[in-house]
Tab-separated table of C-alpha atoms and ligand atoms in Angstrom:
chain	number	residue	atom	x	y	z
V	1	MET	CA	117.921	107.185	183.170
V	2	THR	CA	116.472	109.853	185.346
V	3	VAL	CA	114.445	112.596	183.476
V	4	LEU	CA	112.931	115.765	184.798
V	5	VAL	CA	109.912	117.028	182.483
V	6	VAL	CA	109.061	120.656	183.209
V	7	GLY	CA	105.415	121.596	182.423
V	8	GLY	CA	102.469	119.633	182.785
V	9	GLY	CA	100.506	120.441	179.716
V	10	VAL	CA	99.819	117.956	177.017
V	11	ILE	CA	103.159	117.959	175.690
V	12	GLY	CA	104.919	117.162	179.096
V	13	CYS	CA	102.190	114.850	180.146
V	14	ALA	CA	102.320	112.743	177.010
V	15	THR	CA	106.185	112.725	176.904
V	16	ALA	CA	106.433	111.918	180.442
V	17	TYR	CA	104.160	108.935	180.089
V	18	ALA	CA	106.147	107.645	176.939
V	19	LEU	CA	109.423	107.803	178.693
V	20	ALA	CA	108.257	106.049	181.803
V	21	LYS	CA	106.868	103.372	179.542
V	22	ALA	CA	110.081	103.067	178.023
V	23	GLY	CA	111.814	102.466	181.469
V	24	CYS	CA	112.955	105.908	182.549
V	25	ALA	CA	112.420	107.363	186.244
V	26	VAL	CA	110.490	110.483	185.313
V	27	THR	CA	109.474	113.303	187.573
V	28	LEU	CA	106.973	115.778	185.861
V	29	LEU	CA	107.265	119.368	187.502
V	30	GLU	CA	104.144	121.656	187.248
V	31	ARG	CA	103.622	124.831	188.878
V	32	ALA	CA	99.852	124.499	188.889
V	33	ALA	CA	97.906	121.540	187.816
V	34	PRO	CA	98.157	119.388	184.634
V	35	GLY	CA	96.267	120.981	181.820
V	36	ALA	CA	96.055	124.363	183.661
V	37	GLU	CA	96.969	126.379	180.624
V	38	ALA	CA	96.875	126.064	176.661
V	39	SER	CA	96.135	122.393	176.843
V	40	GLY	CA	93.113	122.823	179.008
V	41	ALA	CA	91.985	125.994	177.028
V	42	ALA	CA	92.107	124.488	173.461
V	43	ALA	CA	89.181	123.223	171.242
V	44	GLY	CA	90.712	119.858	170.748
V	45	LEU	CA	90.592	119.930	166.806
V	46	LEU	CA	92.658	117.115	165.133
V	47	ALA	CA	92.852	118.870	161.874
V	48	PRO	CA	96.192	118.176	160.124
V	49	LEU	CA	95.323	119.349	156.482
V	50	GLY	CA	96.797	122.800	156.523
V	51	GLU	CA	97.656	125.086	153.491
V	52	SER	CA	99.782	122.105	152.005
V	53	THR	CA	100.090	118.500	152.801
V	54	GLN	CA	103.560	118.542	151.371
V	55	THR	CA	105.821	120.058	154.137
V	56	ALA	CA	107.620	118.602	157.118
V	57	PHE	CA	105.141	120.187	159.298
V	58	ALA	CA	102.285	118.433	157.452
V	59	ARG	CA	104.059	115.222	157.677
V	60	LEU	CA	104.474	115.615	161.336
V	61	ALA	CA	100.842	116.430	161.824
V	62	LEU	CA	99.745	113.580	159.626
V	63	ALA	CA	101.751	111.147	161.631
V	64	SER	CA	100.240	112.400	164.879
V	65	TRP	CA	96.722	112.089	163.501
V	66	ARG	CA	97.446	108.481	162.584
V	67	LEU	CA	98.394	107.847	166.241
V	68	TYR	CA	95.186	109.248	167.737
V	69	PRO	CA	93.104	106.145	167.654
V	70	GLY	CA	95.642	104.002	169.414
V	71	VAL	CA	96.335	106.599	171.885
V	72	VAL	CA	92.472	106.945	172.609
V	73	SER	CA	92.096	103.361	173.282
V	74	GLU	CA	95.373	102.820	175.072
V	75	LEU	CA	94.269	105.767	177.480
V	76	ARG	CA	90.803	104.428	177.894
V	77	GLU	CA	92.297	101.147	178.913
V	78	ARG	CA	94.936	102.453	181.434
V	79	THR	CA	92.703	105.052	182.983
V	80	GLY	CA	88.959	104.387	182.173
V	81	ILE	CA	88.758	107.998	180.769
V	82	ASP	CA	86.737	108.402	177.694
V	83	VAL	CA	88.426	111.383	175.827
V	84	GLU	CA	85.519	111.921	173.391
V	85	HIS	CA	87.353	111.109	170.044
V	86	VAL	CA	84.703	112.266	167.641
V	87	THR	CA	85.415	111.108	163.942
V	88	ARG	CA	82.265	112.426	161.945
V	89	GLY	CA	84.432	115.070	160.254
V	90	THR	CA	84.393	118.992	159.749
V	91	ILE	CA	82.515	121.215	157.399
V	92	TYR	CA	84.445	124.121	155.849
V	93	PRO	CA	81.923	126.664	154.370
V	94	GLN	CA	83.196	127.928	151.210
V	95	THR	CA	82.527	131.641	152.137
V	96	ALA	CA	85.354	131.633	154.527
V	97	THR	CA	88.559	129.881	154.694
V	98	ALA	CA	88.345	127.242	152.205
V	99	SER	CA	88.418	127.459	148.291
V	100	ALA	CA	88.353	125.228	145.132
V	101	GLU	CA	92.340	125.065	145.284
V	102	GLN	CA	92.163	124.120	149.018
V	103	ALA	CA	89.737	121.122	148.260
V	104	ARG	CA	92.189	120.166	145.507
V	105	GLU	CA	95.102	120.151	147.987
V	106	TRP	CA	93.280	118.296	150.539
V	107	ALA	CA	92.126	115.625	148.210
V	108	LEU	CA	95.813	114.574	147.815
V	109	ALA	CA	95.285	112.892	151.296
V	110	PRO	CA	92.603	110.411	150.240
V	111	GLU	CA	92.402	109.183	153.795
V	112	PHE	CA	90.543	112.287	154.795
V	113	GLY	CA	87.545	111.681	152.635
V	114	VAL	CA	87.412	115.204	151.203
V	115	GLN	CA	84.255	115.991	149.495
V	116	VAL	CA	82.856	119.132	147.957
V	117	LEU	CA	79.147	119.814	148.639
V	118	GLU	CA	76.994	122.274	146.639
V	119	GLY	CA	73.669	123.490	146.819
V	120	ARG	CA	71.039	121.742	148.935
V	121	ASP	CA	73.528	118.986	149.694
V	122	VAL	CA	75.191	121.345	152.233
V	123	GLN	CA	72.039	121.886	154.264
V	124	GLU	CA	70.983	118.181	153.923
V	125	LEU	CA	74.132	117.216	155.693
V	126	GLU	CA	73.942	119.956	158.374
V	127	PRO	CA	70.607	121.286	158.372
V	128	ALA	CA	71.439	124.198	160.971
V	129	LEU	CA	74.080	125.759	158.594
V	130	SER	CA	72.922	129.145	157.151
V	131	PRO	CA	70.969	129.014	154.021
V	132	LYS	CA	73.730	131.493	152.733
V	133	VAL	CA	76.204	128.585	152.698
V	134	ARG	CA	75.940	127.193	149.084
V	135	ARG	CA	79.085	125.473	148.760
V	136	ALA	CA	81.319	123.664	151.401
V	137	ILE	CA	83.956	121.061	151.883
V	138	LEU	CA	83.427	118.171	154.106
V	139	VAL	CA	86.675	116.659	155.653
V	140	ARG	CA	85.680	113.366	157.177
V	141	GLY	CA	89.095	112.984	158.591
V	142	ASP	CA	89.078	116.028	160.620
V	143	HIS	CA	88.166	114.766	164.128
V	144	TRP	CA	88.102	116.354	167.449
V	145	ILE	CA	88.391	115.213	170.876
V	146	ASN	CA	87.952	116.662	174.582
V	147	ASN	CA	91.322	117.939	175.252
V	148	GLN	CA	90.715	118.628	179.064
V	149	ARG	CA	89.890	114.899	179.234
V	150	LEU	CA	92.919	113.969	177.270
V	151	VAL	CA	95.489	115.710	179.580
V	152	THR	CA	93.942	114.382	182.710
V	153	ALA	CA	93.976	110.834	180.955
V	154	TYR	CA	97.734	111.335	179.909
V	155	ALA	CA	98.468	112.613	183.474
V	156	GLN	CA	97.021	109.672	185.013
V	157	ALA	CA	98.594	107.403	182.498
V	158	ALA	CA	101.860	108.795	183.535
V	159	VAL	CA	101.227	108.237	187.092
V	160	SER	CA	100.143	104.664	186.689
V	161	ALA	CA	103.390	104.021	184.596
V	162	GLY	CA	105.458	105.260	187.468
V	163	VAL	CA	105.924	109.007	186.730
V	164	GLU	CA	106.231	111.222	189.886
V	165	LEU	CA	103.945	114.223	189.575
V	166	ALA	CA	105.179	117.257	191.510
V	167	VAL	CA	102.248	119.720	191.389
V	168	GLY	CA	102.520	123.055	192.624
V	169	THR	CA	106.312	123.157	191.767
V	170	GLU	CA	107.563	126.304	189.918
V	171	VAL	CA	110.807	125.535	188.156
V	172	THR	CA	112.962	128.749	188.414
V	173	ASP	CA	116.304	127.623	186.879
V	174	VAL	CA	117.935	124.788	184.800
V	175	VAL	CA	120.892	123.567	186.605
V	176	VAL	CA	124.107	123.227	184.343
V	177	GLU	CA	127.170	122.031	185.510
V	178	ARG	CA	130.215	121.626	182.989
V	179	GLY	CA	128.174	121.649	179.909
V	180	ARG	CA	125.743	119.161	181.140
V	181	ALA	CA	122.140	119.675	182.521
V	182	ARG	CA	122.114	118.105	185.996
V	183	GLY	CA	118.566	118.970	187.268
V	184	VAL	CA	116.380	122.020	187.954
V	185	ALA	CA	115.713	124.220	190.763
V	186	ALA	CA	112.391	125.267	192.158
V	187	GLY	CA	113.452	128.159	194.446
V	188	ALA	CA	115.456	126.708	197.167
V	189	GLU	CA	114.601	123.059	196.141
V	190	ARG	CA	116.717	121.113	193.713
V	191	PHE	CA	115.536	118.266	191.654
V	192	GLU	CA	118.409	116.075	190.105
V	193	GLY	CA	118.200	114.135	186.853
V	194	ASP	CA	120.366	112.750	183.826
V	195	ALA	CA	118.231	114.787	181.434
V	196	VAL	CA	115.782	117.838	181.587
V	197	LEU	CA	113.088	118.424	179.050
V	198	LEU	CA	111.660	121.897	178.880
V	199	ALA	CA	107.914	121.690	178.101
V	200	ALA	CA	106.715	124.938	179.789
V	201	GLY	CA	104.448	126.012	176.814
V	202	ALA	CA	104.597	129.736	176.406
V	203	TRP	CA	106.626	130.183	179.373
V	204	THR	CA	109.465	128.198	178.176
V	205	SER	CA	111.596	131.142	177.146
V	206	GLN	CA	111.502	132.403	180.718
V	207	LEU	CA	113.483	129.291	181.583
V	208	THR	CA	115.921	129.557	179.038
V	209	GLY	CA	117.307	133.162	179.821
V	210	ALA	CA	120.373	131.854	181.818
V	211	LEU	CA	121.425	129.350	179.261
V	212	GLY	CA	123.290	131.842	177.142
V	213	ALA	CA	120.707	132.296	174.390
V	214	ARG	CA	116.980	132.853	174.677
V	215	LEU	CA	114.349	130.737	173.088
V	216	PRO	CA	111.846	133.256	171.333
V	217	VAL	CA	108.688	131.673	172.226
V	218	GLU	CA	105.871	133.982	173.023
V	219	PRO	CA	102.263	133.844	173.947
V	220	ARG	CA	99.280	134.125	171.421
V	221	ARG	CA	96.209	134.420	173.077
V	222	GLY	CA	92.957	132.547	172.116
V	223	GLN	CA	89.555	133.306	173.565
V	224	MET	CA	86.834	130.664	173.658
V	225	ILE	CA	83.158	130.500	174.358
V	226	ALA	CA	80.974	127.524	175.191
V	227	LEU	CA	77.295	127.262	174.819
V	228	ALA	CA	74.816	124.766	176.141
V	229	HIS	CA	74.162	122.416	173.372
V	230	LEU	CA	71.114	120.255	174.416
V	231	PRO	CA	69.217	119.483	172.248
V	232	PRO	CA	72.029	119.558	169.935
V	233	VAL	CA	72.019	122.059	166.963
V	234	LEU	CA	75.158	120.692	165.082
V	235	THR	CA	76.259	117.254	164.232
V	236	TYR	CA	79.538	118.172	162.507
V	237	CYS	CA	82.334	120.636	163.522
V	238	VAL	CA	81.756	123.737	161.240
V	239	HIS	CA	85.019	125.784	160.543
V	240	GLY	CA	84.708	129.025	159.012
V	241	GLU	CA	85.738	132.538	160.451
V	242	ALA	CA	85.153	130.972	163.877
V	243	TYR	CA	84.821	127.224	164.542
V	244	LEU	CA	81.913	125.309	166.272
V	245	VAL	CA	82.673	122.228	167.857
V	246	PRO	CA	79.754	120.096	169.218
V	247	ARG	CA	81.027	117.782	172.005
V	248	PRO	CA	79.231	114.715	173.155
V	249	SER	CA	79.245	115.904	176.775
V	250	GLY	CA	76.730	118.802	175.856
V	251	GLU	CA	78.689	121.731	174.936
V	252	LEU	CA	79.203	123.747	171.593
V	253	LEU	CA	82.588	125.377	171.732
V	254	ILE	CA	83.132	128.420	169.748
V	255	GLY	CA	86.846	129.489	169.038
V	256	ALA	CA	89.208	131.201	168.708
V	257	THR	CA	90.962	134.258	168.519
V	258	VAL	CA	94.583	134.646	167.956
V	259	GLU	CA	96.101	137.543	169.595
V	260	ASN	CA	99.502	139.229	170.339
V	261	ALA	CA	98.172	140.331	174.002
V	262	GLY	CA	101.160	139.085	176.047
V	263	PHE	CA	100.190	137.253	179.246
V	264	ARG	CA	96.946	139.336	179.549
V	265	ARG	CA	94.399	137.069	181.438
V	266	GLU	CA	91.452	138.792	179.998
V	267	ILE	CA	88.198	138.062	177.862
V	268	THR	CA	87.378	141.135	175.838
V	269	ALA	CA	84.429	142.435	174.605
V	270	GLU	CA	85.865	142.526	170.987
V	271	GLY	CA	87.030	138.842	171.293
V	272	VAL	CA	83.489	137.549	172.341
V	273	ALA	CA	81.608	139.725	169.957
V	274	GLY	CA	83.634	138.495	167.026
V	275	LEU	CA	83.457	134.929	167.883
V	276	LEU	CA	79.669	135.178	168.373
V	277	ARG	CA	79.195	137.218	165.433
V	278	ALA	CA	81.050	134.736	163.107
V	279	ALA	CA	79.227	131.855	164.666
V	280	ILE	CA	75.823	133.101	164.224
V	281	ASP	CA	76.603	134.076	160.809
V	282	LEU	CA	77.552	130.490	159.879
V	283	VAL	CA	74.743	128.689	162.186
V	284	PRO	CA	71.961	131.231	162.841
V	285	SER	CA	70.128	129.125	165.695
V	286	VAL	CA	72.937	129.165	167.989
V	287	ARG	CA	72.009	132.909	168.871
V	288	ASP	CA	69.462	131.335	171.252
V	289	LEU	CA	71.697	129.021	173.094
V	290	PRO	CA	72.926	130.205	176.628
V	291	ILE	CA	76.356	130.891	177.104
V	292	THR	CA	77.992	128.805	179.834
V	293	ARG	CA	81.371	129.700	180.184
V	294	THR	CA	84.352	131.947	178.381
V	295	TRP	CA	87.882	131.283	178.738
V	296	TYR	CA	91.361	132.061	177.320
V	297	GLY	CA	94.681	130.217	176.750
V	298	PHE	CA	98.121	131.182	175.573
V	299	ARG	CA	99.372	129.154	172.777
V	300	PRO	CA	103.218	128.700	172.610
V	301	TRP	CA	104.301	130.351	169.354
V	302	ALA	CA	107.637	130.728	167.723
V	303	PRO	CA	108.607	133.354	165.090
V	304	ASP	CA	108.277	130.642	162.171
V	305	SER	CA	104.954	129.146	163.672
V	306	LEU	CA	106.647	125.777	163.891
V	307	PRO	CA	107.190	123.688	166.942
V	308	ILE	CA	110.636	123.574	168.511
V	309	LEU	CA	111.913	120.031	169.279
V	310	GLY	CA	115.053	118.666	170.050
V	311	PRO	CA	118.395	118.832	172.053
V	312	TRP	CA	119.696	122.180	173.264
V	313	PRO	CA	122.766	122.632	171.373
V	314	GLY	CA	126.042	122.773	173.443
V	315	ILE	CA	124.244	121.463	176.700
V	316	GLU	CA	124.349	117.726	177.138
V	317	GLY	CA	120.949	116.250	178.450
V	318	LEU	CA	118.889	119.422	177.944
V	319	TRP	CA	115.737	119.053	175.668
V	320	VAL	CA	112.925	121.118	174.346
V	321	ALA	CA	109.447	120.462	172.919
V	322	THR	CA	107.137	123.547	172.697
V	323	ALA	CA	105.907	126.122	170.242
V	324	HIS	CA	103.209	123.842	168.953
V	325	PHE	CA	101.168	127.061	168.546
V	326	ARG	CA	97.632	126.109	167.179
V	327	ASN	CA	98.487	122.428	166.952
V	328	GLY	CA	99.574	121.209	170.189
V	329	ILE	CA	96.826	118.736	171.050
V	330	LEU	CA	97.221	117.103	167.569
V	331	LEU	CA	100.718	117.112	167.887
V	332	ALA	CA	101.014	115.324	171.231
V	333	PRO	CA	101.197	111.788	170.400
V	334	ILE	CA	104.005	112.236	167.739
V	335	THR	CA	106.039	114.849	170.035
V	336	ALA	CA	105.820	112.138	172.710
V	337	GLN	CA	107.253	109.381	170.513
V	338	VAL	CA	109.861	111.377	168.734
V	339	MET	CA	111.127	113.038	171.943
V	340	CYS	CA	111.101	109.528	173.613
V	341	GLU	CA	113.152	107.949	170.934
V	342	TRP	CA	115.430	110.951	170.798
V	343	MET	CA	116.179	111.129	174.390
V	344	LEU	CA	116.776	107.533	174.896
V	345	GLY	CA	119.666	107.816	172.143
V	346	GLY	CA	117.827	106.601	168.970
V	347	ARG	CA	117.034	108.335	165.917
V	348	PRO	CA	113.604	110.073	165.557
V	349	SER	CA	111.751	108.034	163.300
V	350	ILE	CA	110.309	111.169	161.415
V	351	GLU	CA	112.096	114.075	159.733
V	352	VAL	CA	112.627	116.721	162.417
V	353	LYS	CA	115.349	118.822	160.936
V	354	GLU	CA	112.991	121.858	160.603
V	355	PHE	CA	111.977	121.890	164.194
V	356	LEU	CA	115.469	121.957	165.870
V	357	PRO	CA	115.986	124.707	168.326
V	358	ASP	CA	119.314	125.509	166.597
V	359	ARG	CA	117.444	127.583	164.322
V	360	PHE	CA	117.083	130.264	167.006
V	361	LEU	CA	120.053	129.614	169.048
V	362	ARG	CA	122.730	130.941	166.740
V	363	GLU	CA	124.592	132.159	170.042
V	364	ARG	CA	126.331	129.368	171.654
V	365	PRO	CA	125.929	129.135	175.368
V	366	LYS	CA	129.185	129.669	177.341
S	1	FAD	C1	92.034	128.937	172.492
S	1	FAD	C2	92.961	127.907	172.110
S	1	FAD	C3	92.419	126.994	171.204
S	1	FAD	C4	93.247	125.890	170.784
S	1	FAD	N1	92.839	124.888	169.890
S	1	FAD	C5	93.662	123.845	169.464
S	1	FAD	C6	92.949	122.861	168.863
S	1	FAD	O1	91.839	122.854	168.505
S	1	FAD	N2	93.808	121.878	168.236
S	1	FAD	C7	95.150	121.801	168.739
S	1	FAD	O2	95.818	120.834	168.236
S	1	FAD	N3	95.776	122.701	169.429
S	1	FAD	C8	94.866	123.847	169.839
S	1	FAD	N4	95.627	124.808	170.692
S	1	FAD	C9	96.938	124.929	170.798
S	1	FAD	C10	97.075	123.822	171.935
S	1	FAD	O3	96.358	123.985	172.993
S	1	FAD	C11	98.753	124.136	172.350
S	1	FAD	O4	99.583	124.128	171.288
S	1	FAD	C12	99.267	123.012	173.475
S	1	FAD	O5	98.212	122.962	174.347
S	1	FAD	C13	100.647	123.525	174.006
S	1	FAD	O6	100.978	122.564	174.964
S	1	FAD	P1	102.073	122.561	175.998
S	1	FAD	O7	101.914	121.417	176.953
S	1	FAD	O8	103.384	122.918	175.213
S	1	FAD	O9	101.741	124.062	176.782
S	1	FAD	P2	100.630	124.330	178.065
S	1	FAD	O10	99.514	123.422	178.016
S	1	FAD	O11	100.451	125.770	178.173
S	1	FAD	O12	101.472	123.674	179.240
S	1	FAD	C14	102.626	124.248	179.768
S	1	FAD	C15	102.605	123.867	181.217
S	1	FAD	O13	103.866	124.227	181.814
S	1	FAD	C16	103.369	124.918	183.147
S	1	FAD	N5	104.616	125.857	183.329
S	1	FAD	C17	105.040	127.013	182.859
S	1	FAD	N6	106.137	127.439	183.402
S	1	FAD	C18	106.428	126.584	184.417
S	1	FAD	C19	107.604	126.586	185.466
S	1	FAD	N7	108.366	127.513	185.513
S	1	FAD	N8	107.496	125.457	186.363
S	1	FAD	C20	106.657	124.445	186.259
S	1	FAD	N9	105.707	124.481	185.420
S	1	FAD	C21	105.573	125.389	184.259
S	1	FAD	C22	102.299	125.603	182.884
S	1	FAD	O14	101.622	125.875	184.180
S	1	FAD	C23	101.434	124.492	181.865
S	1	FAD	O15	100.656	123.887	182.734
S	1	FAD	C24	94.639	125.880	171.138
S	1	FAD	C25	95.103	126.829	172.008
S	1	FAD	C26	94.243	127.752	172.464
S	1	FAD	C27	94.821	128.851	173.574
């Protein structure tokens, strides 16, 4: 089977790689370079314990988290790239998002090693934390990776498995004939395929306008800051009003805003000030660290904040994998697995009903 994957973010690269390993002839079409948008901008947190561990989304997230150790070693073997998978754990100061109830909910996932820290135990574990933090939850299972390296590794692995990478190729249309996806157009150029997967992140809806119904995927901007982190101040990731992510390669990432700002490519004074204020409040010594870079990215968001995965109703051979919002890095391995199973004619190995595009496409295409 010949498959065209539109979008070279983590979702497109991971799925193209899985499809090629399964024997498909895959072309990945990316208008810029792999990881140029949200997937390169993210913080790389792999934190699947949300508000509840009992939802379909939580099951998807947990399944993906469980795939990570295997993915990390497979990518290292194939490409030589170390994606900096750090498994120390994340501290959630109780002054912010976490609560006793949260700790109880999280404790339902025993493999995450959830532990409540009180009094001096907090600073004994992470001395740089503000003395104001007298209670915190340590989630040993909340890991992180270097997402820029992850996308590069997935893209290289995909190429090594036979994927043709068409960078600098902006897809303008999906070609549909007699109710079947036949390929895509990139201006005057046409690419033919038996199946088309739309994985264009926050831009996916722009490709669906001519399909009879528009997928309501929108951007949610996130601003980020990196500080030089040598010698390191933090050992653990700290997640309060902002999160602080210590990378082995010597940066401390601080993120992230969540803004409805369209595709405005801007870092704002308010965004940076808010993140720095929150970070310094949690870890006062970061105030002395030099800022090395600031950036932004556009998370693909759907109105119910859930991913959109599956076949496009009414058009044979057309598929979507997008709207991973705040968790696309975490969800890449399971998305690739599920889409590959599905596109090759099998049944997804995990419950996917809640993620079908049908929930937004009441109007059938003509
Ligand atoms: C600041 C920030 C922090 C985040 N932190 C985390 C985190 O800690 N953990 C986590 O799991 N997730 C995080 N996320 C979310 C995660 O980054 C996204 O959910 C994920 O990257 C989405 O991947 P994607 O491949 O769908 O989209 P993208 O990475 O945006 O990729 C889409 C690609 O499609 C290309 N494209 C678009 N239109 C076309 C076209 N017409 N033709 C060809 N190519 C096209 C784009 O150039 C782009 O490369 C964060 C996001 C942001 C912005």
